[in-house]
mmCIF file with all atom_site columns, C-alpha atoms in Angstrom:
data_model
loop_
_atom_site.group_PDB
_atom_site.id
_atom_site.type_symbol
_atom_site.label_atom_id
_atom_site.label_alt_id
_atom_site.label_comp_id
_atom_site.label_asym_id
_atom_site.label_entity_id
_atom_site.label_seq_id
_atom_site.pdbx_PDB_ins_code
_atom_site.Cartn_x
_atom_site.Cartn_y
_atom_site.Cartn_z
_atom_site.occupancy
_atom_site.B_iso_or_equiv
_atom_site.pdbx_formal_charge
_atom_site.auth_seq_id
_atom_site.auth_comp_id
_atom_site.auth_asym_id
_atom_site.auth_atom_id
_atom_site.pdbx_PDB_model_num
ATOM 1  C CA . MET A 1 1  ? 156.198 104.810 186.703 1.00 0.00 ? 1044 MET A CA 1
ATOM 2  C CA . ALA A 1 2  ? 154.290 103.205 189.541 1.00 0.00 ? 1045 ALA A CA 1
ATOM 3  C CA . LEU A 1 3  ? 153.497 105.085 192.725 1.00 0.00 ? 1046 LEU A CA 1
ATOM 4  C CA . ILE A 1 4  ? 155.885 103.715 195.359 1.00 0.00 ? 1047 ILE A CA 1
ATOM 5  C CA . PRO A 1 5  ? 154.988 104.428 198.995 1.00 0.00 ? 1048 PRO A CA 1
ATOM 6  C CA . GLY A 1 6  ? 158.325 103.283 200.428 1.00 0.00 ? 1049 GLY A CA 1
ATOM 7  C CA . THR A 1 7  ? 158.978 101.094 203.428 1.00 0.00 ? 1050 THR A CA 1
ATOM 8  C CA . PRO A 1 8  ? 160.526 101.852 206.801 1.00 0.00 ? 1051 PRO A CA 1
ATOM 9  C CA . SER A 1 9  ? 163.715 100.146 205.623 1.00 0.00 ? 1052 SER A CA 1
ATOM 10 C CA . ASN A 1 10 ? 163.778 101.652 202.105 1.00 0.00 ? 1053 ASN A CA 1
ATOM 11 C CA . LEU A 1 11 ? 162.616 105.145 201.196 1.00 0.00 ? 1054 LEU A CA 1
ATOM 12 C CA . ALA A 1 12 ? 164.641 105.360 197.969 1.00 0.00 ? 1055 ALA A CA 1
ATOM 13 C CA . ALA A 1 13 ? 162.736 106.966 195.067 1.00 0.00 ? 1056 ALA A CA 1
ATOM 14 C CA . SER A 1 14 ? 159.446 106.741 196.983 1.00 0.00 ? 1057 SER A CA 1
ATOM 15 C CA . MET A 1 15 ? 156.604 109.052 197.944 1.00 0.00 ? 1058 MET A CA 1
ATOM 16 C CA . ALA A 1 16 ? 157.722 108.708 201.583 1.00 0.00 ? 1059 ALA A CA 1
ATOM 17 C CA . GLU A 1 17 ? 161.162 110.033 200.614 1.00 0.00 ? 1060 GLU A CA 1
ATOM 18 C CA . ALA A 1 18 ? 159.529 112.982 198.825 1.00 0.00 ? 1061 ALA A CA 1
ATOM 19 C CA . ILE A 1 19 ? 157.390 113.695 201.912 1.00 0.00 ? 1062 ILE A CA 1
ATOM 20 C CA . GLN A 1 20 ? 160.435 113.533 204.186 1.00 0.00 ? 1063 GLN A CA 1
ATOM 21 C CA . THR A 1 21 ? 162.389 115.847 201.864 1.00 0.00 ? 1064 THR A CA 1
ATOM 22 C CA . ALA A 1 22 ? 159.529 118.363 201.783 1.00 0.00 ? 1065 ALA A CA 1
ATOM 23 C CA . PHE A 1 23 ? 159.246 118.192 205.589 1.00 0.00 ? 1066 PHE A CA 1
ATOM 24 C CA . ASN A 1 24 ? 162.959 118.882 205.986 1.00 0.00 ? 1067 ASN A CA 1
ATOM 25 C CA . ASN A 1 25 ? 162.887 121.687 203.411 1.00 0.00 ? 1068 ASN A CA 1
ATOM 26 C CA . HIS A 1 26 ? 160.014 123.532 205.106 1.00 0.00 ? 1069 HIS A CA 1
ATOM 27 C CA . TYR A 1 27 ? 160.922 122.839 208.733 1.00 0.00 ? 1070 TYR A CA 1
ATOM 28 C CA . PRO A 1 28 ? 163.349 125.785 209.125 1.00 0.00 ? 1071 PRO A CA 1
ATOM 29 C CA . GLU A 1 29 ? 160.913 128.375 207.743 1.00 0.00 ? 1072 GLU A CA 1
ATOM 30 C CA . VAL A 1 30 ? 158.055 127.134 209.926 1.00 0.00 ? 1073 VAL A CA 1
ATOM 31 C CA . MET A 1 31 ? 159.899 126.164 213.101 1.00 0.00 ? 1074 MET A CA 1
ATOM 32 C CA . GLY A 1 32 ? 162.745 128.696 212.931 1.00 0.00 ? 1075 GLY A CA 1
ATOM 33 C CA . LYS A 1 33 ? 165.503 126.141 213.387 1.00 0.00 ? 1076 LYS A CA 1
ATOM 34 C CA . ASN A 1 34 ? 167.205 123.310 211.516 1.00 0.00 ? 1077 ASN A CA 1
ATOM 35 C CA . SER A 1 35 ? 165.153 120.195 210.856 1.00 0.00 ? 1078 SER A CA 1
ATOM 36 C CA . PRO A 1 36 ? 165.685 117.381 213.355 1.00 0.00 ? 1079 PRO A CA 1
ATOM 37 C CA . GLU A 1 37 ? 167.667 114.244 212.636 1.00 0.00 ? 1080 GLU A CA 1
ATOM 38 C CA . THR A 1 38 ? 165.657 111.528 210.941 1.00 0.00 ? 1081 THR A CA 1
ATOM 39 C CA . ASN A 1 39 ? 164.297 109.023 213.432 1.00 0.00 ? 1082 ASN A CA 1
ATOM 40 C CA . LYS A 1 40 ? 161.960 106.028 213.472 1.00 0.00 ? 1083 LYS A CA 1
ATOM 41 C CA . GLN A 1 41 ? 158.891 108.126 214.240 1.00 0.00 ? 1084 GLN A CA 1
ATOM 42 C CA . MET A 1 42 ? 159.505 110.464 211.293 1.00 0.00 ? 1085 MET A CA 1
ATOM 43 C CA . THR A 1 43 ? 160.139 107.537 208.968 1.00 0.00 ? 1086 THR A CA 1
ATOM 44 C CA . LEU A 1 44 ? 156.960 105.826 210.167 1.00 0.00 ? 1087 LEU A CA 1
ATOM 45 C CA . LEU A 1 45 ? 154.914 108.982 209.640 1.00 0.00 ? 1088 LEU A CA 1
ATOM 46 C CA . CYS A 1 46 ? 156.255 109.539 206.108 1.00 0.00 ? 1089 CYS A CA 1
ATOM 47 C CA . VAL A 1 47 ? 155.680 105.921 205.081 1.00 0.00 ? 1090 VAL A CA 1
ATOM 48 C CA . ALA A 1 48 ? 152.186 105.859 206.618 1.00 0.00 ? 1091 ALA A CA 1
ATOM 49 C CA . VAL A 1 49 ? 151.143 109.098 204.896 1.00 0.00 ? 1092 VAL A CA 1
ATOM 50 C CA . ALA A 1 50 ? 152.532 107.940 201.539 1.00 0.00 ? 1093 ALA A CA 1
ATOM 51 C CA . GLU A 1 51 ? 150.886 104.536 201.788 1.00 0.00 ? 1094 GLU A CA 1
ATOM 52 C CA . GLY A 1 52 ? 147.580 106.087 202.850 1.00 0.00 ? 1095 GLY A CA 1
ATOM 53 C CA . VAL A 1 53 ? 147.580 108.560 199.958 1.00 0.00 ? 1096 VAL A CA 1
ATOM 54 C CA . ILE A 1 54 ? 148.438 105.909 197.387 1.00 0.00 ? 1097 ILE A CA 1
ATOM 55 C CA . ASN A 1 55 ? 145.865 103.454 198.753 1.00 0.00 ? 1098 ASN A CA 1
ATOM 56 C CA . HIS A 1 56 ? 143.206 106.170 198.706 1.00 0.00 ? 1099 HIS A CA 1
ATOM 57 C CA . LEU A 1 57 ? 144.011 107.109 195.101 1.00 0.00 ? 1100 LEU A CA 1
ATOM 58 C CA . LYS A 1 58 ? 143.872 103.455 194.046 1.00 0.00 ? 1101 LYS A CA 1
ATOM 59 C CA . ALA A 1 59 ? 140.552 102.976 195.836 1.00 0.00 ? 1102 ALA A CA 1
ATOM 60 C CA . HIS A 1 60 ? 138.971 105.927 194.009 1.00 0.00 ? 1103 HIS A CA 1
ATOM 61 C CA . PRO A 1 61 ? 139.904 105.745 190.318 1.00 0.00 ? 1104 PRO A CA 1
ATOM 62 C CA . GLU A 1 62 ? 136.585 107.402 189.493 1.00 0.00 ? 1105 GLU A CA 1
ATOM 63 C CA . ALA A 1 63 ? 138.147 110.663 190.699 1.00 0.00 ? 1106 ALA A CA 1
ATOM 64 C CA . PHE A 1 64 ? 140.389 110.717 187.626 1.00 0.00 ? 1107 PHE A CA 1
ATOM 65 C CA . VAL A 1 65 ? 139.025 111.518 184.189 1.00 0.00 ? 1108 VAL A CA 1
ATOM 66 C CA . ILE A 1 66 ? 141.365 111.250 181.220 1.00 0.00 ? 1109 ILE A CA 1
ATOM 67 C CA . LYS A 1 67 ? 140.321 113.236 178.179 1.00 0.00 ? 1110 LYS A CA 1
ATOM 68 C CA . THR A 1 68 ? 142.077 112.659 174.885 1.00 0.00 ? 1111 THR A CA 1
ATOM 69 C CA . LYS A 1 69 ? 141.956 114.228 171.441 1.00 0.00 ? 1112 LYS A CA 1
ATOM 70 C CA . PHE A 1 70 ? 143.178 112.471 168.335 1.00 0.00 ? 1113 PHE A CA 1
ATOM 71 C CA . ASN A 1 71 ? 143.952 113.719 164.859 1.00 0.00 ? 1114 ASN A CA 1
ATOM 72 C CA . ASP A 1 72 ? 143.886 110.624 162.681 1.00 0.00 ? 1115 ASP A CA 1
ATOM 73 C CA . ASP A 1 73 ? 145.925 108.138 164.738 1.00 0.00 ? 1116 ASP A CA 1
ATOM 74 C CA . THR A 1 74 ? 148.061 110.737 166.538 1.00 0.00 ? 1117 THR A CA 1
ATOM 75 C CA . LEU A 1 75 ? 147.314 111.815 170.074 1.00 0.00 ? 1118 LEU A CA 1
ATOM 76 C CA . TYR A 1 76 ? 147.772 115.551 170.248 1.00 0.00 ? 1119 TYR A CA 1
ATOM 77 C CA . ASN A 1 77 ? 146.135 116.467 173.532 1.00 0.00 ? 1120 ASN A CA 1
ATOM 78 C CA . ALA A 1 78 ? 145.584 114.539 176.742 1.00 0.00 ? 1121 ALA A CA 1
ATOM 79 C CA . VAL A 1 79 ? 144.307 115.991 179.993 1.00 0.00 ? 1122 VAL A CA 1
ATOM 80 C CA . VAL A 1 80 ? 144.035 114.260 183.365 1.00 0.00 ? 1123 VAL A CA 1
ATOM 81 C CA . GLU A 1 81 ? 141.285 115.870 185.370 1.00 0.00 ? 1124 GLU A CA 1
ATOM 82 C CA . ILE A 1 82 ? 140.967 115.096 189.079 1.00 0.00 ? 1125 ILE A CA 1
ATOM 83 C CA . ILE A 1 83 ? 137.392 115.524 190.297 1.00 0.00 ? 1126 ILE A CA 1
#
């Protein structure tokens, strides 16, 4: 599955939606009250953060090392290491 940042008009199944959900989930424990209604500023922040993270990851593929182990033609161990 591709990393999808989301757009201000569509957060469905995106990183921005996940960020917004996490924000809303943690807001009450940190702020001591219910999370605020979603607004344009919150949507913009979530989309900008998601897009920035994804762009940064794409710009630095050298930070990911994939190690594999094969037995004959069968992959039996794969590890993604982020350096």
